[in-house]
Amino acid sequence: MLAQWESPHAKRSHDEAGVLRALIAGHALRPHFQPIVQLADGEVWAHEALIRTPPGCPWRNPDELFAAAARTGLGVELELECVRRALAGWSQHGGRGRLFLNLSARALVAVLAQRDLESLMTVTEAARVAPEGLVVELTEHEHVRDVDTLMAAVTRLRRHKVGIALDDFGDGRSSLRLWSELKPEFVKVDKYFTREIATHPEKVQTLRALLQISQTFGSALVAEGIESGNDLLVLRDLGVRFGQGWALGRPAPEPVAAPPAEALAVIRSRDVAIIPERRRPPQQRASTHTLMREIEPLPPSVTCEAVFALFNAHPDFHAVALVEHERPVGLIGRVGFIARYAQPFFRDLYGRKPSLQFANPTPKTVDLHAQVDELTAVLTSQDQRYLSEGIVITEHGRYRGLASGEDLVRAVTEARIEAARHANPLTLLPGNIPITQHIERLLAAGRDFVACYADLNHFKPFNDLYGYWRGDEMILMAARCLSAQADPQRDFLGHVGGDDFVILFQSEDWQARCRRAVADFNAAARELYDDQARAAGGVMAEDRHGVERFHPLTTLSIGAARMCGCAHKAADAANLAARAKRAAKARNVDLLVLDEAPDC
């Protein structure tokens, strides 16, 4: 019988069904087991059962095998045989922990329809595998149409204390619905979202969102496809509970007791991952709803007397819009109109005439859903009448209300300040908030680290003499030199503002890195001066007190504070680093190390 599927001509003869039946009847499929590891401590917590084809099989891998089963209508039979082989192998090798068994949602429903669930549990008992040690990993769940029937099957499984997992979870609507309705104990995140997560901030955001959903639904996440130590460290520090992938162990004929030593070293290290973040956060919406005042508009035919009466009755109205067929056709600013109305004979001449002739026919308009960039364009436009008249807020061209110029300036300014706290707009490096958050993560992990504060010496005279554009070039150069010496997987570089930078080192050779950054910057900074200044070793310029004197060429100083990982607050580390920086500048040295630390 086995000779049928061993024949190289079997597949070409289109007798796929016969070959598959022989393969199933001969129990020729071979189970393999891949570890699922707890990322908090490195313990092998479970294994996933996978299937491999025997030598000489016409289907070289499981994908080809299951494709043939789908073509011949033997998919369910093949899946159940894989389950039986996995249980037998697990029992034979005395597997410990939980066993994840792959079963398509369609196969599970079919098993229920055939009333074969109890017989499957009988196989489990025969294999001496406790049902509570099993997790059915639902595959192809995105194709489920009859959720109620699947729910019934899952309910019967849970009566036997079998756990449920969703496999290869993505962001499809059906999968999210199933997650909500099935409430699986485990959700396996597709490798697309975990592979190279150490360098993809958008994947970090996705994982964080999935972690929040998992807390809502009471599920634990299993990150699949972990293939590098850097990804493993990031996933551990994000709080993902379980991991699976080649870095943690490849599928093997027998279960393993521990992951590879390299993976275990990463998991148990006290290093804190550098979580990749977007360098430039999305512009926050300057909430137009909060800016907008719902001031009733007037028709274009309204008289000047009526407009004056409106302003007189409402001292807080800065302007009024003239609207026709819901579209703004003019804007009358309070200050300018009242000044004109107070002129001699104006009331007699124009009081009963339409006010449209005294309105601004092209006022600044902003859509109700405008973002900061659009509002900034208003502030930088040549027409500055919005400062007194304000702006008209529309939705799809229809009038909705008004906003004052003062409120507009305040909203844009606050949004810019908040954005700069997250990322510096010049260097795009993380700003104050991400710096503080990373210090807090280091302290929470009890990790020893070094907080360095870098600053430019004699930068103001250079900036005053050569202009801000050349000053920006020098700051960017400092960012490049510091970034080149920071290990992107271990060291965090942030830009506080101006010419101040913070580096949080976990690298053991941090002193050598600092000295290389200083040397590289000092050499490059010389080239930004003209020949005369380089020859003189500096420039004549006014100091902070307005006194002209000689200033040496700009150099870089770094103050460093060793932190034992037990500081009470992030501010302690920042303050110590700042104190070290001031001492380095005062002593005119490249690198000064402050060994003081808060009481532990």
Coordinates of C-alpha atoms in Angstrom, one line a residue:
M1 CA 0.0 0.0 0.0
L2 CA 2.8 2.4 0.9
A3 CA 4.4 1.8 -2.5
Q4 CA 1.6 3.9 -4.0
W5 CA 2.7 7.1 -2.4
E6 CA 6.4 6.3 -2.7
S7 CA 6.1 6.0 -6.4
P8 CA 7.5 9.1 -8.2
H9 CA 4.8 8.7 -10.8
A10 CA 1.9 8.8 -8.3
K11 CA 1.5 12.6 -8.5
R12 CA 1.8 12.7 -12.2
S13 CA -0.9 10.1 -12.6
H14 CA -3.4 12.5 -10.8
D15 CA -4.1 9.8 -8.2
E16 CA -3.7 12.4 -5.4
A17 CA -6.6 11.1 -3.4
G18 CA -5.3 7.6 -3.4
V19 CA -1.8 8.7 -2.4
L20 CA -3.2 10.8 0.4
R21 CA -5.4 8.0 1.7
A22 CA -2.4 5.7 1.7
L23 CA -0.3 8.3 3.5
I24 CA -2.9 8.7 6.2
A25 CA -3.6 4.9 6.5
G26 CA 0.1 4.2 6.8
H27 CA 0.6 6.7 9.6
A28 CA 3.6 8.0 7.7
L29 CA 3.4 11.7 8.7
R30 CA 6.1 12.7 11.1
P31 CA 5.3 15.2 14.0
H32 CA 7.8 18.0 14.9
F33 CA 7.6 20.3 17.9
Q34 CA 8.6 24.0 18.1
P35 CA 9.0 25.6 21.5
I36 CA 6.8 28.5 22.7
V37 CA 8.8 30.5 25.3
Q38 CA 7.9 32.8 28.1
L39 CA 9.6 36.1 27.3
A40 CA 9.8 37.2 30.9
D41 CA 12.1 34.4 32.1
G42 CA 13.0 32.2 29.1
E43 CA 11.1 29.1 30.3
V44 CA 9.8 26.8 27.6
W45 CA 6.1 27.0 28.4
A46 CA 4.6 25.0 25.5
H47 CA 5.2 23.5 22.0
E48 CA 3.4 23.8 18.8
A49 CA 2.9 20.5 16.9
L50 CA 3.9 20.7 13.2
I51 CA 3.9 18.0 10.6
R52 CA 6.5 16.9 8.1
T53 CA 6.2 14.6 5.1
P54 CA 8.3 11.4 5.0
P55 CA 11.2 10.8 2.5
G56 CA 10.0 10.0 -1.0
C57 CA 6.7 11.8 -0.6
P58 CA 5.6 13.5 -3.7
W59 CA 4.8 16.6 -1.6
R60 CA 8.0 18.1 -0.4
N61 CA 6.5 20.3 2.4
P62 CA 3.3 20.7 4.4
D63 CA 2.0 23.5 2.2
E64 CA 2.0 21.3 -0.8
L65 CA 0.5 18.5 1.2
F66 CA -2.4 20.5 2.5
A67 CA -3.0 22.0 -1.0
A68 CA -3.4 18.5 -2.4
A69 CA -5.8 17.6 0.4
A70 CA -7.9 20.6 -0.4
R71 CA -8.1 19.7 -4.0
T72 CA -9.2 16.2 -3.3
G73 CA -11.6 17.0 -0.5
L74 CA -9.5 15.2 2.1
G75 CA -8.5 18.3 4.1
V76 CA -10.4 17.3 7.3
E77 CA -9.2 13.7 7.3
L78 CA -5.6 15.0 6.8
E79 CA -5.9 17.5 9.7
L80 CA -7.3 14.9 12.1
E81 CA -4.5 12.5 11.2
C82 CA -2.0 15.3 11.9
V83 CA -3.6 15.7 15.3
R84 CA -3.3 12.0 16.0
R85 CA 0.3 11.9 14.9
A86 CA 1.1 14.9 17.1
L87 CA -0.6 13.4 20.2
A88 CA 1.2 10.1 19.7
G89 CA 4.6 11.8 19.3
W90 CA 4.0 14.1 22.2
S91 CA 3.1 11.1 24.5
Q92 CA 6.1 9.0 23.2
H93 CA 8.6 11.8 24.1
G94 CA 6.9 12.5 27.4
G95 CA 6.3 16.1 26.5
R96 CA 5.8 18.6 29.3
G97 CA 3.8 21.8 29.3
R98 CA 1.1 22.6 26.9
L99 CA 0.7 21.3 23.3
F100 CA -0.7 23.6 20.6
L101 CA -2.5 21.6 17.9
N102 CA -3.4 23.2 14.5
L103 CA -6.9 22.7 13.4
S104 CA -8.8 24.8 10.8
A105 CA -12.0 26.3 11.9
R106 CA -13.7 24.4 9.1
A107 CA -12.3 21.1 10.4
L108 CA -13.3 21.8 13.9
V109 CA -16.9 22.5 12.8
A110 CA -16.8 19.3 10.7
V111 CA -15.7 17.3 13.7
L112 CA -18.6 18.7 15.7
A113 CA -21.0 17.9 12.8
Q114 CA -19.8 14.3 12.7
R115 CA -20.0 14.0 16.5
D116 CA -16.4 12.9 16.5
L117 CA -15.2 15.2 19.2
E118 CA -15.6 12.6 21.9
S119 CA -13.7 10.1 19.9
L120 CA -10.9 12.7 19.5
M121 CA -10.9 13.1 23.3
T122 CA -10.6 9.3 23.5
V123 CA -7.5 9.4 21.3
T124 CA -6.2 12.1 23.6
E125 CA -6.7 9.8 26.6
A126 CA -5.2 6.8 24.8
A127 CA -2.1 8.9 24.2
R128 CA -2.1 9.7 27.9
V129 CA -2.3 13.5 27.2
A130 CA -4.5 15.5 29.5
P131 CA -7.1 17.6 27.7
E132 CA -6.3 20.6 29.9
G133 CA -2.7 20.5 28.5
L134 CA -4.0 21.0 25.0
V135 CA -4.6 24.2 23.0
V136 CA -6.5 24.0 19.7
E137 CA -4.9 26.6 17.4
L138 CA -7.6 27.7 15.0
T139 CA -6.2 28.3 11.5
E140 CA -8.0 29.9 8.5
H141 CA -10.4 31.5 10.9
E142 CA -10.7 34.6 8.7
H143 CA -12.9 32.5 6.3
V144 CA -15.5 31.6 8.9
R145 CA -19.0 32.5 7.9
D146 CA -21.0 30.6 10.5
V147 CA -19.7 32.0 13.7
D148 CA -22.5 30.5 15.9
T149 CA -21.6 27.0 14.8
L150 CA -17.9 27.6 15.5
M151 CA -18.8 29.0 18.9
A152 CA -20.7 25.8 19.7
A153 CA -17.7 23.7 18.7
V154 CA -15.4 25.9 20.9
T155 CA -17.8 25.6 23.8
R156 CA -17.7 21.8 23.6
L157 CA -13.9 21.9 23.6
R158 CA -13.8 24.1 26.6
R159 CA -16.0 21.6 28.5
H160 CA -13.0 19.3 28.2
K161 CA -10.8 22.1 29.5
V162 CA -9.1 22.5 26.1
G163 CA -7.7 26.0 25.4
I164 CA -8.3 28.0 22.3
A165 CA -5.8 30.0 20.2
L166 CA -6.2 32.2 17.1
D167 CA -3.4 31.6 14.7
D168 CA -1.6 34.2 12.4
F169 CA -3.7 37.1 13.7
G170 CA -3.7 40.1 11.4
D171 CA -5.9 43.1 11.3
G172 CA -8.9 41.8 9.4
R173 CA -12.4 42.6 10.6
S174 CA -13.5 38.9 10.8
S175 CA -10.5 38.0 12.9
L176 CA -11.1 40.9 15.3
R177 CA -14.8 39.8 15.5
L178 CA -13.8 36.3 16.3
W179 CA -11.3 37.5 18.9
S180 CA -14.2 39.4 20.6
E181 CA -16.7 36.6 20.4
L182 CA -14.5 33.5 21.1
K183 CA -12.4 35.2 23.8
P184 CA -9.5 32.8 23.1
E185 CA -6.9 32.2 25.8
F186 CA -4.1 32.9 23.3
V187 CA -3.7 34.9 20.1
K188 CA -0.7 34.3 17.9
V189 CA 0.5 37.5 16.2
D190 CA 1.5 37.0 12.6
K191 CA 5.2 37.2 11.9
Y192 CA 4.7 40.2 9.6
F193 CA 4.1 42.3 12.7
T194 CA 7.1 40.9 14.7
R195 CA 9.8 40.4 12.1
E196 CA 12.3 43.3 12.2
I197 CA 10.2 45.1 14.8
A198 CA 13.4 46.5 16.3
T199 CA 13.6 48.9 13.3
H200 CA 10.0 49.5 12.4
P201 CA 8.1 51.9 14.7
E202 CA 4.8 51.3 12.9
K203 CA 5.0 47.6 13.9
V204 CA 5.6 48.7 17.5
Q205 CA 2.5 50.8 17.4
T206 CA 0.5 47.8 16.0
L207 CA 1.9 45.5 18.8
R208 CA 1.0 48.0 21.4
A209 CA -2.6 48.2 20.1
L210 CA -2.9 44.4 20.1
L211 CA -1.6 44.3 23.6
Q212 CA -4.4 46.7 24.7
I213 CA -7.0 44.6 22.9
S214 CA -5.6 41.4 24.5
Q215 CA -6.0 43.0 28.0
T216 CA -9.6 43.9 27.1
F217 CA -10.5 40.4 25.9
G218 CA -8.4 38.5 28.5
S219 CA -6.0 36.8 26.0
A220 CA -2.3 36.3 26.0
L221 CA -0.2 37.2 22.9
V222 CA 2.2 34.8 21.3
A223 CA 4.7 36.6 19.0
E224 CA 5.5 34.4 16.0
G225 CA 8.4 34.6 13.7
I226 CA 11.1 35.9 16.1
E227 CA 14.4 35.4 14.3
S228 CA 16.8 37.9 15.9
G229 CA 18.0 38.9 19.4
N230 CA 17.1 42.6 18.7
D231 CA 13.5 41.7 17.9
L232 CA 13.3 39.4 20.9
L233 CA 14.5 42.2 23.3
V234 CA 12.0 44.7 21.9
L235 CA 9.1 42.2 22.2
R236 CA 10.1 41.3 25.7
D237 CA 10.2 44.9 26.8
L238 CA 6.9 45.7 25.1
G239 CA 5.4 43.1 27.5
V240 CA 4.5 40.4 25.0
R241 CA 4.1 37.3 27.2
F242 CA 5.1 34.5 24.8
G243 CA 7.4 34.1 21.8
Q244 CA 8.0 31.6 19.0
G245 CA 10.5 31.5 16.1
W246 CA 13.8 30.3 14.9
A247 CA 15.7 32.4 17.5
L248 CA 13.9 30.6 20.2
G249 CA 14.1 27.1 18.7
R250 CA 13.4 25.4 15.3
P251 CA 10.9 22.6 14.9
A252 CA 12.5 19.3 15.9
P253 CA 11.4 15.7 16.2
E254 CA 11.5 15.9 20.0
P255 CA 10.4 18.7 22.4
V256 CA 13.2 20.8 24.0
A257 CA 13.7 21.8 27.6
A258 CA 15.2 25.2 27.0
P259 CA 15.7 27.7 24.2
P260 CA 19.1 28.2 22.7
A261 CA 21.7 29.8 25.0
E262 CA 21.9 33.0 22.8
A263 CA 18.1 33.6 23.2
L264 CA 18.2 32.8 26.9
A265 CA 21.0 35.4 27.4
V266 CA 18.9 38.0 25.6
I267 CA 15.8 37.3 27.7
R268 CA 17.6 37.2 31.0
S269 CA 19.8 40.3 30.3
R270 CA 19.2 43.5 32.1
D271 CA 19.6 45.5 28.9
V272 CA 16.6 47.7 28.1
A273 CA 15.5 47.7 24.4
I274 CA 15.6 50.9 22.4
I275 CA 12.0 50.9 21.3
P276 CA 11.8 52.4 17.8
E277 CA 9.5 55.4 17.7
R278 CA 8.4 57.6 14.8
R279 CA 11.0 60.4 14.4
R280 CA 8.3 62.9 13.5
P281 CA 5.0 62.3 15.3
P282 CA 1.8 63.0 13.2
Q283 CA 0.8 66.5 13.5
Q284 CA -1.8 66.8 16.2
R285 CA -5.1 68.3 15.2
A286 CA -5.5 71.8 16.5
S287 CA -9.0 71.1 17.6
T288 CA -11.1 73.4 15.4
H289 CA -14.1 72.5 17.4
T290 CA -12.5 74.1 20.5
L291 CA -11.4 77.1 18.4
M292 CA -14.8 77.6 16.8
R293 CA -17.4 80.0 18.1
E294 CA -20.9 79.4 16.6
I295 CA -21.7 83.0 15.8
E296 CA -24.8 83.2 13.7
P297 CA -24.1 84.7 10.3
L298 CA -25.9 87.6 8.7
P299 CA -27.2 87.9 5.1
P300 CA -25.2 90.1 2.6
S301 CA -28.1 92.5 2.5
V302 CA -27.9 93.3 6.3
T303 CA -27.5 97.1 6.9
C304 CA -24.6 98.7 8.6
E305 CA -26.9 99.9 11.4
A306 CA -27.9 96.2 12.1
V307 CA -24.2 95.1 12.2
F308 CA -23.4 97.9 14.6
A309 CA -26.4 97.0 16.8
L310 CA -25.1 93.3 16.8
F311 CA -21.7 94.3 17.9
N312 CA -23.1 96.7 20.5
A313 CA -25.3 93.9 21.9
H314 CA -22.5 91.4 22.0
P315 CA -19.2 92.9 23.1
D316 CA -17.5 89.5 22.9
F317 CA -18.1 89.1 19.1
H318 CA -14.8 89.8 17.4
A319 CA -16.4 89.5 13.9
V320 CA -19.5 88.5 12.0
A321 CA -19.7 86.6 8.8
L322 CA -22.0 87.4 5.8
V323 CA -23.4 84.2 4.4
E324 CA -25.4 83.5 1.3
H325 CA -26.8 80.0 0.5
E326 CA -24.6 78.6 3.4
R327 CA -21.5 80.0 1.7
P328 CA -19.4 82.8 3.3
V329 CA -19.2 85.8 1.1
G330 CA -17.6 88.3 3.5
L331 CA -16.3 88.9 7.0
I332 CA -16.7 92.1 9.0
G333 CA -14.2 92.6 11.8
R334 CA -15.4 94.3 14.9
V335 CA -12.5 96.7 15.5
G336 CA -12.3 98.0 11.9
F337 CA -16.1 98.3 11.4
I338 CA -16.7 100.2 14.6
A339 CA -13.8 102.6 13.9
R340 CA -15.3 103.3 10.5
Y341 CA -18.8 103.6 11.9
A342 CA -17.5 106.3 14.4
Q343 CA -16.3 108.6 11.6
P344 CA -18.4 111.7 11.0
F345 CA -21.4 111.3 8.7
F346 CA -20.8 107.5 8.2
R347 CA -24.1 106.6 9.9
D348 CA -26.1 109.2 7.9
L349 CA -24.5 108.1 4.6
Y350 CA -24.2 104.3 5.0
G351 CA -26.3 103.3 8.0
R352 CA -29.2 101.9 6.0
K353 CA -27.0 100.6 3.2
P354 CA -25.8 97.0 2.9
S355 CA -22.7 96.3 4.9
L356 CA -21.3 93.9 2.3
Q357 CA -19.3 96.8 0.7
F358 CA -17.4 97.2 4.0
A359 CA -16.7 93.4 4.5
N360 CA -13.6 91.5 3.6
P361 CA -14.7 89.6 0.5
T362 CA -11.8 87.1 0.8
P363 CA -11.5 86.2 4.5
K364 CA -9.2 83.4 5.6
T365 CA -11.2 80.2 5.7
V366 CA -10.2 76.9 7.4
D367 CA -12.1 73.6 7.1
L368 CA -13.6 72.2 10.3
H369 CA -11.2 69.2 10.0
A370 CA -8.1 71.2 9.2
Q371 CA -4.8 70.0 10.7
V372 CA -1.9 72.1 12.1
D373 CA 0.0 72.4 8.8
E374 CA -3.0 74.1 7.2
L375 CA -3.4 76.4 10.2
T376 CA 0.2 77.3 10.1
A377 CA -0.2 78.3 6.4
V378 CA -2.7 80.9 7.6
L379 CA -0.2 82.3 10.1
T380 CA 2.5 82.6 7.5
S381 CA 0.4 84.1 4.7
Q382 CA 1.0 87.7 3.5
D383 CA -2.6 88.7 4.4
Q384 CA -2.5 89.4 8.1
R385 CA -6.0 90.7 8.5
Y386 CA -6.9 87.4 10.3
L387 CA -5.2 88.8 13.4
S388 CA -8.0 91.3 13.9
E389 CA -10.9 89.7 12.0
G390 CA -10.2 86.1 12.8
I391 CA -11.0 83.3 10.4
V392 CA -14.1 81.6 9.0
I393 CA -14.6 77.9 9.7
T394 CA -16.4 75.9 7.1
E395 CA -17.2 72.3 6.5
H396 CA -17.2 71.2 2.8
G397 CA -17.4 74.9 2.0
R398 CA -20.5 75.6 4.2
Y399 CA -20.3 78.1 7.0
R400 CA -20.0 76.6 10.5
G401 CA -18.6 79.4 12.7
L402 CA -15.7 81.8 13.5
A403 CA -12.4 81.7 15.3
S404 CA -10.4 84.6 16.6
G405 CA -6.8 85.3 15.4
E406 CA -5.6 85.1 19.0
D407 CA -7.1 81.6 19.5
L408 CA -5.6 80.5 16.2
V409 CA -2.1 81.6 17.1
R410 CA -2.4 80.0 20.6
A411 CA -3.6 76.7 19.2
V412 CA -0.8 76.5 16.6
T413 CA 1.9 77.5 19.1
E414 CA 0.8 74.9 21.7
A415 CA 0.6 72.2 19.1
R416 CA 4.2 73.0 17.9
I417 CA 5.5 73.1 21.4
E418 CA 3.9 69.7 22.2
A419 CA 5.3 68.2 19.0
A420 CA 8.8 69.5 19.8
R421 CA 8.6 67.8 23.2
H422 CA 8.2 64.5 21.4
A423 CA 10.7 65.1 18.5
N424 CA 13.0 67.9 17.8
P425 CA 11.9 69.5 14.5
L426 CA 15.5 70.1 13.3
T427 CA 17.2 66.8 14.0
L428 CA 14.0 64.7 14.3
L429 CA 15.6 63.0 17.3
P430 CA 13.4 62.2 20.3
G431 CA 12.6 65.1 22.6
N432 CA 12.0 65.6 26.3
I433 CA 9.1 63.2 26.8
P434 CA 10.6 60.2 25.0
I435 CA 13.9 60.8 26.9
T436 CA 12.1 60.8 30.2
Q437 CA 10.2 57.7 29.3
H438 CA 13.3 55.8 28.4
I439 CA 15.0 56.8 31.6
E440 CA 12.0 55.6 33.5
R441 CA 12.2 52.2 31.7
L442 CA 15.9 51.9 32.6
L443 CA 15.2 52.7 36.2
A444 CA 12.2 50.3 36.4
A445 CA 14.3 47.5 35.0
G446 CA 17.0 48.2 37.6
R447 CA 19.5 48.6 34.7
D448 CA 22.9 50.3 35.3
F449 CA 23.4 52.9 32.7
V450 CA 25.3 56.1 32.0
A451 CA 23.4 59.4 31.4
C452 CA 25.4 61.8 29.2
Y453 CA 24.6 65.4 28.5
A454 CA 26.4 66.9 25.4
D455 CA 26.6 70.6 24.7
L456 CA 28.5 72.8 22.2
N457 CA 31.1 75.2 23.5
H458 CA 31.2 78.8 22.0
F459 CA 28.3 78.0 19.8
K460 CA 26.5 81.4 20.2
P461 CA 29.3 83.5 18.7
F462 CA 29.5 81.1 15.7
N463 CA 25.7 81.3 15.3
D464 CA 25.7 85.1 15.6
L465 CA 28.5 85.6 13.2
Y466 CA 27.6 83.1 10.5
G467 CA 23.8 83.1 10.8
Y468 CA 21.2 80.6 12.0
W469 CA 21.3 78.5 8.8
R470 CA 25.0 77.7 9.4
G471 CA 24.2 77.2 13.1
D472 CA 21.5 74.6 12.2
E473 CA 24.1 72.9 10.1
M474 CA 26.5 72.7 13.1
I475 CA 23.7 71.3 15.3
L476 CA 22.9 68.7 12.7
M477 CA 26.5 67.8 12.5
A478 CA 26.6 67.2 16.2
A479 CA 23.5 65.0 15.9
R480 CA 25.3 62.9 13.2
C481 CA 28.5 62.5 15.2
L482 CA 26.7 61.4 18.3
S483 CA 24.4 59.1 16.4
A484 CA 27.3 57.4 14.7
Q485 CA 28.8 56.5 18.1
A486 CA 25.5 55.3 19.7
D487 CA 24.6 51.6 19.3
P488 CA 21.0 51.9 18.0
Q489 CA 20.0 48.7 19.8
R490 CA 21.5 49.7 23.2
D491 CA 22.0 53.4 23.4
F492 CA 19.3 56.1 23.3
L493 CA 20.0 59.5 21.7
G494 CA 17.7 62.4 22.3
H495 CA 17.7 66.2 21.5
V496 CA 16.7 68.3 24.4
G497 CA 16.7 71.5 22.3
G498 CA 19.1 74.1 20.9
D499 CA 22.6 72.6 21.0
D500 CA 21.9 70.2 24.0
F501 CA 21.7 66.4 23.5
V502 CA 21.2 63.5 25.9
I503 CA 22.7 60.0 25.4
L504 CA 21.6 57.1 27.6
F505 CA 24.3 54.5 27.3
Q506 CA 24.0 50.8 28.0
S507 CA 27.1 50.0 26.0
E508 CA 30.1 49.1 28.2
D509 CA 32.5 51.0 26.0
W510 CA 30.6 54.3 26.4
Q511 CA 33.7 56.4 27.3
A512 CA 35.4 55.4 24.0
R513 CA 32.2 56.2 22.1
C514 CA 32.0 59.6 23.7
R515 CA 35.6 60.5 22.9
R516 CA 35.2 59.4 19.3
A517 CA 32.1 61.6 19.0
V518 CA 33.9 64.6 20.4
A519 CA 36.9 64.1 18.2
D520 CA 34.7 63.6 15.1
F521 CA 32.7 66.7 15.8
N522 CA 35.6 68.9 16.7
A523 CA 37.3 68.0 13.4
A524 CA 34.2 68.6 11.3
A525 CA 33.2 71.8 13.1
R526 CA 36.4 73.5 12.0
E527 CA 35.4 73.1 8.4
L528 CA 32.3 75.3 9.0
Y529 CA 34.5 78.3 9.8
D530 CA 36.2 80.4 7.1
D531 CA 40.0 80.2 6.5
Q532 CA 40.7 83.3 8.6
A533 CA 38.9 82.0 11.7
R534 CA 40.6 78.5 11.3
A535 CA 44.0 80.1 11.1
A536 CA 43.3 82.3 14.2
G537 CA 41.7 79.4 16.1
G538 CA 38.5 81.4 16.7
V539 CA 36.5 84.5 16.0
M540 CA 36.0 88.0 17.5
A541 CA 32.4 88.4 18.5
E542 CA 30.2 89.9 21.3
D543 CA 29.7 87.8 24.4
R544 CA 26.5 87.5 26.3
H545 CA 27.2 90.9 27.9
G546 CA 27.7 92.7 24.6
V547 CA 31.5 92.9 25.0
E548 CA 33.5 92.0 21.9
R549 CA 36.2 89.4 22.6
F550 CA 37.9 86.4 21.2
H551 CA 36.0 83.1 21.1
P552 CA 37.7 79.8 20.3
L553 CA 36.3 77.5 17.7
T554 CA 33.2 75.5 18.6
T555 CA 33.8 72.2 20.3
L556 CA 31.8 69.5 22.0
S557 CA 31.7 68.7 25.7
I558 CA 30.1 65.8 27.4
G559 CA 29.2 65.4 31.0
A560 CA 28.5 61.8 32.1
A561 CA 26.8 60.4 35.3
R562 CA 26.9 56.7 36.1
M563 CA 23.5 55.6 37.3
C564 CA 23.2 52.5 39.4
G565 CA 19.6 51.8 38.1
C566 CA 18.0 52.7 41.5
A567 CA 17.4 56.4 41.2
H568 CA 14.1 57.4 42.6
K569 CA 13.1 59.5 39.6
A570 CA 14.0 60.2 36.0
A571 CA 14.7 63.8 37.1
D572 CA 17.6 62.5 39.3
A573 CA 19.4 61.1 36.3
A574 CA 18.7 64.2 34.1
N575 CA 19.9 66.6 36.8
L576 CA 23.1 64.6 37.5
A577 CA 23.9 64.5 33.8
A578 CA 23.2 68.3 33.5
R579 CA 25.5 69.0 36.5
A580 CA 28.3 66.9 34.9
K581 CA 27.8 68.8 31.6
R582 CA 28.2 72.2 33.4
A583 CA 31.3 70.9 35.2
A584 CA 32.8 69.7 31.8
K585 CA 32.2 73.1 30.2
A586 CA 33.6 75.0 33.3
R587 CA 36.8 72.9 33.3
N588 CA 37.0 73.0 29.4
V589 CA 37.3 69.3 29.1
D590 CA 35.9 66.9 26.4
L591 CA 34.5 64.4 28.8
L592 CA 33.8 64.6 32.6
V593 CA 32.4 61.7 34.5
L594 CA 30.4 62.3 37.7
D595 CA 30.4 59.2 39.9
E596 CA 27.8 60.5 42.3
A597 CA 24.4 58.8 42.3
P598 CA 21.2 59.2 44.3
D599 CA 20.9 57.2 47.5
C600 CA 19.8 53.6 46.7

